[in-house]
């Protein structure tokens, strides 16, 4: 509507200057029309450059994350963008779309990414989207022709991960998978030794506290300890492999 106002004011200015004969009336109306033209154009420019008549509106959504690689161990992957590799696009999957690989915008002007790792934290993603919206229907009526309502300002991504997650580049992830495959037999043998030692030590400690423990109770505890020790060894082994891969790909 603001463009229509400029056109109408300009036409009225032309009519006033050419069709009205009394000088006083002609000058007065011409000045008013000229002011209307200038004011309308100033407001158009301010709407375009300063988002006049608009305000920032933010919306936050939370998602549960699944591994970007779709396998164990849990990984959040990123891909370096550009020749310098300074910008990163993080690749992620959510529990409601586990088969769809999504990514953050690598443009720092449009996207902010924060990765937080805490012990035993649930893997979640918080996305805050900030957009420009018109303050009122009146403002939208006057400036809506610019089609800038709901224009994206920035998205803020916060990845909350547990310590059992690994943050790797796509190149590092491929190298990790290759390294684990090469050392698979060695890791399996080491895992058996580690699990056996852990089960024996923990079962001995448990029996020292309860000497009357039955055979079935001992077997149940052994299975529980074996499961826990296996998970602990896998985490330690992968963490070591990740450390080596990161050193190799610096």
Short mmCIF file of C-alpha atoms in Angstrom, two decimals:
data_model
loop_
_atom_site.label_atom_id
_atom_site.label_comp_id
_atom_site.label_asym_id
_atom_site.label_seq_id
_atom_site.Cartn_x
_atom_site.Cartn_y
_atom_site.Cartn_z
CA UNK A 1 0.00 0.00 0.00
CA UNK A 2 2.92 2.34 0.67
CA UNK A 3 3.89 2.21 -3.02
CA UNK A 4 0.34 3.13 -3.99
CA UNK A 5 0.54 6.04 -1.53
CA UNK A 6 3.73 7.30 -3.22
CA UNK A 7 2.16 7.08 -6.68
CA UNK A 8 -1.06 8.81 -5.59
CA UNK A 9 0.84 11.59 -3.77
CA UNK A 10 3.07 12.11 -6.80
CA UNK A 11 0.05 12.36 -9.10
CA UNK A 12 -1.66 14.80 -6.76
CA UNK A 13 1.54 16.86 -6.65
CA UNK A 14 1.58 17.02 -10.43
CA UNK A 15 -2.12 18.00 -10.57
CA UNK A 16 -1.67 20.67 -7.90
CA UNK A 17 1.27 22.22 -9.71
CA UNK A 18 -0.41 22.27 -13.13
CA UNK A 19 -4.15 22.55 -12.58
CA UNK A 20 -4.61 24.86 -9.60
CA UNK A 21 -4.38 28.52 -10.54
CA UNK A 22 -4.48 30.39 -7.18
CA UNK A 23 -0.81 30.57 -6.17
CA UNK A 24 -1.36 30.32 -2.42
CA UNK A 25 -3.57 27.25 -2.68
CA UNK A 26 -1.34 25.69 -5.33
CA UNK A 27 1.81 26.15 -3.21
CA UNK A 28 0.16 24.90 -0.03
CA UNK A 29 -1.26 21.73 -1.59
CA UNK A 30 1.93 21.11 -3.57
CA UNK A 31 4.02 21.29 -0.40
CA UNK A 32 1.67 18.88 1.38
CA UNK A 33 1.80 16.42 -1.51
CA UNK A 34 5.59 16.70 -1.73
CA UNK A 35 5.84 16.00 2.01
CA UNK A 36 3.61 12.95 1.55
CA UNK A 37 5.85 11.67 -1.27
CA UNK A 38 9.06 12.19 0.67
CA UNK A 39 7.65 10.76 3.92
CA UNK A 40 6.31 7.66 2.15
CA UNK A 41 9.68 7.04 0.47
CA UNK A 42 11.56 7.53 3.75
CA UNK A 43 9.30 5.01 5.48
CA UNK A 44 9.81 2.55 2.59
CA UNK A 45 13.57 2.83 2.94
CA UNK A 46 13.39 2.45 6.72
CA UNK A 47 11.22 -0.64 6.35
CA UNK A 48 13.70 -2.15 3.92
CA UNK A 49 16.88 -1.27 5.84
CA UNK A 50 15.78 -0.98 9.46
CA UNK A 51 12.62 -3.14 9.42
CA UNK A 52 10.43 -0.21 10.44
CA UNK A 53 7.05 -1.45 11.75
CA UNK A 54 8.47 -4.90 12.55
CA UNK A 55 9.87 -6.69 15.58
CA UNK A 56 11.88 -9.80 16.30
CA UNK A 57 9.94 -12.97 17.15
CA UNK A 58 11.68 -16.12 18.39
CA UNK A 59 10.43 -19.69 18.48
CA UNK A 60 12.18 -22.54 20.28
CA UNK A 61 11.77 -26.24 19.50
CA UNK A 62 13.39 -29.24 21.21
CA UNK A 63 14.26 -32.54 19.56
CA UNK A 64 15.72 -35.84 20.73
CA UNK A 65 18.87 -36.73 18.81
CA UNK A 66 20.05 -40.00 17.31
CA UNK A 67 23.52 -40.68 15.98
CA UNK A 68 24.37 -38.91 12.71
CA UNK A 69 26.20 -42.02 11.54
CA UNK A 70 23.26 -44.27 12.41
CA UNK A 71 25.44 -46.71 14.36
CA UNK A 72 27.39 -47.24 17.55
CA UNK A 73 29.16 -45.22 18.84
CA UNK A 74 26.85 -42.21 18.93
CA UNK A 75 28.29 -39.42 16.81
CA UNK A 76 27.48 -35.85 15.85
CA UNK A 77 29.14 -35.21 12.51
CA UNK A 78 30.10 -31.98 10.82
CA UNK A 79 31.45 -31.04 7.43
CA UNK A 80 33.92 -28.21 6.92
CA UNK A 81 32.76 -25.72 4.30
CA UNK A 82 34.85 -23.49 2.05
CA UNK A 83 38.51 -23.55 1.09
CA UNK A 84 39.65 -22.42 4.54
CA UNK A 85 37.33 -24.88 6.27
CA UNK A 86 36.44 -22.39 8.99
CA UNK A 87 32.67 -22.74 8.62
CA UNK A 88 31.00 -26.00 9.62
CA UNK A 89 27.70 -27.61 8.70
CA UNK A 90 26.62 -30.00 11.46
CA UNK A 91 24.82 -33.12 10.26
CA UNK A 92 22.17 -34.49 12.59
CA UNK A 93 19.17 -36.78 12.87
CA UNK A 94 16.23 -36.54 15.26
CA UNK A 95 14.22 -39.35 16.80
CA UNK A 96 11.09 -38.33 14.88
CA UNK A 97 13.04 -38.37 11.59
CA UNK A 98 15.79 -40.97 12.17
CA UNK A 99 16.32 -41.63 8.45
CA UNK A 100 16.58 -38.00 7.37
CA UNK A 101 20.00 -36.38 7.66
CA UNK A 102 19.58 -32.68 8.29
CA UNK A 103 22.21 -29.96 8.58
CA UNK A 104 22.79 -26.56 10.08
CA UNK A 105 23.42 -23.50 7.93
CA UNK A 106 27.20 -22.92 7.73
CA UNK A 107 26.70 -19.17 7.18
CA UNK A 108 27.69 -17.50 10.49
CA UNK A 109 25.37 -14.59 9.64
CA UNK A 110 22.37 -16.91 9.60
CA UNK A 111 23.30 -19.64 12.05
CA UNK A 112 24.92 -20.05 15.48
CA UNK A 113 25.90 -23.51 16.71
CA UNK A 114 26.81 -24.48 20.27
CA UNK A 115 27.80 -27.99 21.34
CA UNK A 116 27.56 -28.82 25.05
CA UNK A 117 28.66 -32.15 26.52
CA UNK A 118 27.75 -33.18 30.06
CA UNK A 119 27.97 -36.43 31.94
CA UNK A 120 24.86 -38.60 31.51
CA UNK A 121 23.09 -35.83 29.57
CA UNK A 122 20.24 -36.83 27.28
CA UNK A 123 21.06 -36.17 23.64
CA UNK A 124 18.87 -33.27 22.60
CA UNK A 125 18.83 -30.42 20.11
CA UNK A 126 17.32 -27.02 20.87
CA UNK A 127 16.61 -24.85 17.84
CA UNK A 128 15.70 -21.21 18.34
CA UNK A 129 14.48 -19.49 15.18
CA UNK A 130 14.38 -15.69 15.09
CA UNK A 131 12.33 -13.90 12.43
CA UNK A 132 11.06 -10.45 11.56
CA UNK A 133 7.30 -10.02 11.89
CA UNK A 134 5.04 -6.98 11.56
CA UNK A 135 3.94 -5.45 14.85
CA UNK A 136 0.36 -4.96 13.70
CA UNK A 137 -2.04 -5.57 10.84
CA UNK A 138 -1.82 -1.86 10.01
CA UNK A 139 1.96 -2.10 9.52
CA UNK A 140 1.52 -5.24 7.44
CA UNK A 141 -1.14 -3.44 5.35
CA UNK A 142 1.20 -0.55 4.54
CA UNK A 143 4.47 -2.46 4.00
CA UNK A 144 3.41 -6.07 3.35
CA UNK A 145 3.99 -5.72 -0.39
CA UNK A 146 7.72 -6.07 0.34
CA UNK A 147 7.01 -9.72 1.20
CA UNK A 148 9.40 -9.57 4.15
CA UNK A 149 7.05 -10.81 6.87
CA UNK A 150 8.56 -13.82 8.72
CA UNK A 151 11.95 -13.10 7.17
CA UNK A 152 14.60 -15.27 8.81
CA UNK A 153 17.13 -13.42 10.95
CA UNK A 154 19.07 -16.28 12.50
CA UNK A 155 18.78 -19.83 13.83
CA UNK A 156 20.54 -20.87 17.03
CA UNK A 157 21.36 -24.56 17.42
CA UNK A 158 22.32 -25.97 20.82
CA UNK A 159 23.41 -29.62 20.80
CA UNK A 160 23.27 -31.10 24.32
CA UNK A 161 25.21 -34.35 24.32
CA UNK A 162 26.32 -36.90 26.88
CA UNK A 163 29.99 -37.81 27.34
CA UNK A 164 29.32 -41.03 25.43
CA UNK A 165 28.87 -39.01 22.23
CA UNK A 166 31.70 -38.06 19.88
CA UNK A 167 31.86 -34.93 17.73
CA UNK A 168 33.75 -35.70 14.52
CA UNK A 169 34.14 -34.43 11.00
CA UNK A 170 32.88 -36.67 8.20
CA UNK A 171 36.50 -37.37 7.27
CA UNK A 172 37.36 -38.38 10.83
CA UNK A 173 34.28 -40.61 11.05
CA UNK A 174 35.35 -42.53 7.96
CA UNK A 175 38.88 -42.91 9.34
CA UNK A 176 37.46 -44.11 12.67
CA UNK A 177 35.32 -46.78 11.05
CA UNK A 178 38.31 -47.96 9.04
CA UNK A 179 40.54 -48.10 12.13
CA UNK A 180 37.97 -50.00 14.21
CA UNK A 181 37.51 -52.52 11.40
CA UNK A 182 41.28 -53.07 11.15
CA UNK A 183 41.63 -53.57 14.92
CA UNK A 184 38.41 -55.52 15.42
CA UNK A 185 39.99 -58.88 16.31
CA UNK A 186 42.52 -57.19 18.62
CA UNK A 187 39.77 -55.22 20.37
CA UNK A 188 37.61 -58.33 20.79
CA UNK A 189 40.44 -60.22 22.49
CA UNK A 190 41.23 -57.27 24.75
CA UNK A 191 37.53 -56.90 25.56
CA UNK A 192 37.28 -60.52 26.73
CA UNK A 193 40.24 -60.09 29.04
CA UNK A 194 38.96 -56.78 30.42
CA UNK A 195 35.42 -58.10 30.99
CA UNK A 196 36.65 -61.28 32.69
CA UNK A 197 38.86 -59.26 35.06
CA UNK A 198 36.10 -56.82 35.88
CA UNK A 199 33.50 -59.52 36.49
CA UNK A 200 35.86 -61.48 38.74
CA UNK A 201 36.84 -58.43 40.79
CA UNK A 202 33.31 -57.12 41.20
CA UNK A 203 31.82 -60.53 41.94
CA UNK A 204 34.49 -61.17 44.58
CA UNK A 205 33.68 -57.84 46.20
CA UNK A 206 29.93 -58.61 46.12
CA UNK A 207 30.43 -62.05 47.71
CA UNK A 208 32.61 -60.53 50.40
CA UNK A 209 29.64 -58.35 51.38
CA UNK A 210 27.17 -61.24 51.12
CA UNK A 211 28.83 -64.66 51.60
CA UNK A 212 25.41 -66.39 51.57
CA UNK A 213 24.76 -65.46 47.94
CA UNK A 214 23.27 -68.36 45.96
CA UNK A 215 24.64 -69.69 42.67
CA UNK A 216 21.76 -68.22 40.69
CA UNK A 217 22.34 -64.83 42.28
CA UNK A 218 26.03 -65.05 41.43
CA UNK A 219 25.19 -65.88 37.80
CA UNK A 220 22.75 -62.97 37.56
CA UNK A 221 25.33 -60.59 38.99
CA UNK A 222 28.00 -61.94 36.64
CA UNK A 223 25.78 -61.27 33.63
CA UNK A 224 25.03 -57.77 34.90
CA UNK A 225 28.70 -57.02 35.55
CA UNK A 226 29.68 -58.46 32.15
CA UNK A 227 27.18 -56.23 30.37
CA UNK A 228 28.39 -53.14 32.21
CA UNK A 229 32.05 -53.99 31.67
CA UNK A 230 31.49 -54.62 27.96
CA UNK A 231 29.85 -51.22 27.53
CA UNK A 232 32.63 -49.54 29.53
CA UNK A 233 35.34 -51.19 27.46
CA UNK A 234 33.68 -50.27 24.18
CA UNK A 235 33.44 -46.64 25.28
CA UNK A 236 37.09 -46.56 26.36
CA UNK A 237 38.29 -48.30 23.20
CA UNK A 238 36.33 -46.00 20.91
CA UNK A 239 37.45 -42.92 22.86
CA UNK A 240 41.06 -43.97 22.38
CA UNK A 241 40.48 -44.64 18.67
CA UNK A 242 38.84 -41.22 18.30
CA UNK A 243 41.81 -39.58 20.03
CA UNK A 244 44.22 -41.28 17.61
CA UNK A 245 42.10 -40.35 14.56
CA UNK A 246 41.92 -36.70 15.60
CA UNK A 247 45.70 -36.59 16.04
CA UNK A 248 46.18 -38.13 12.60
CA UNK A 249 43.77 -35.73 10.88
CA UNK A 250 44.96 -32.45 12.42
#
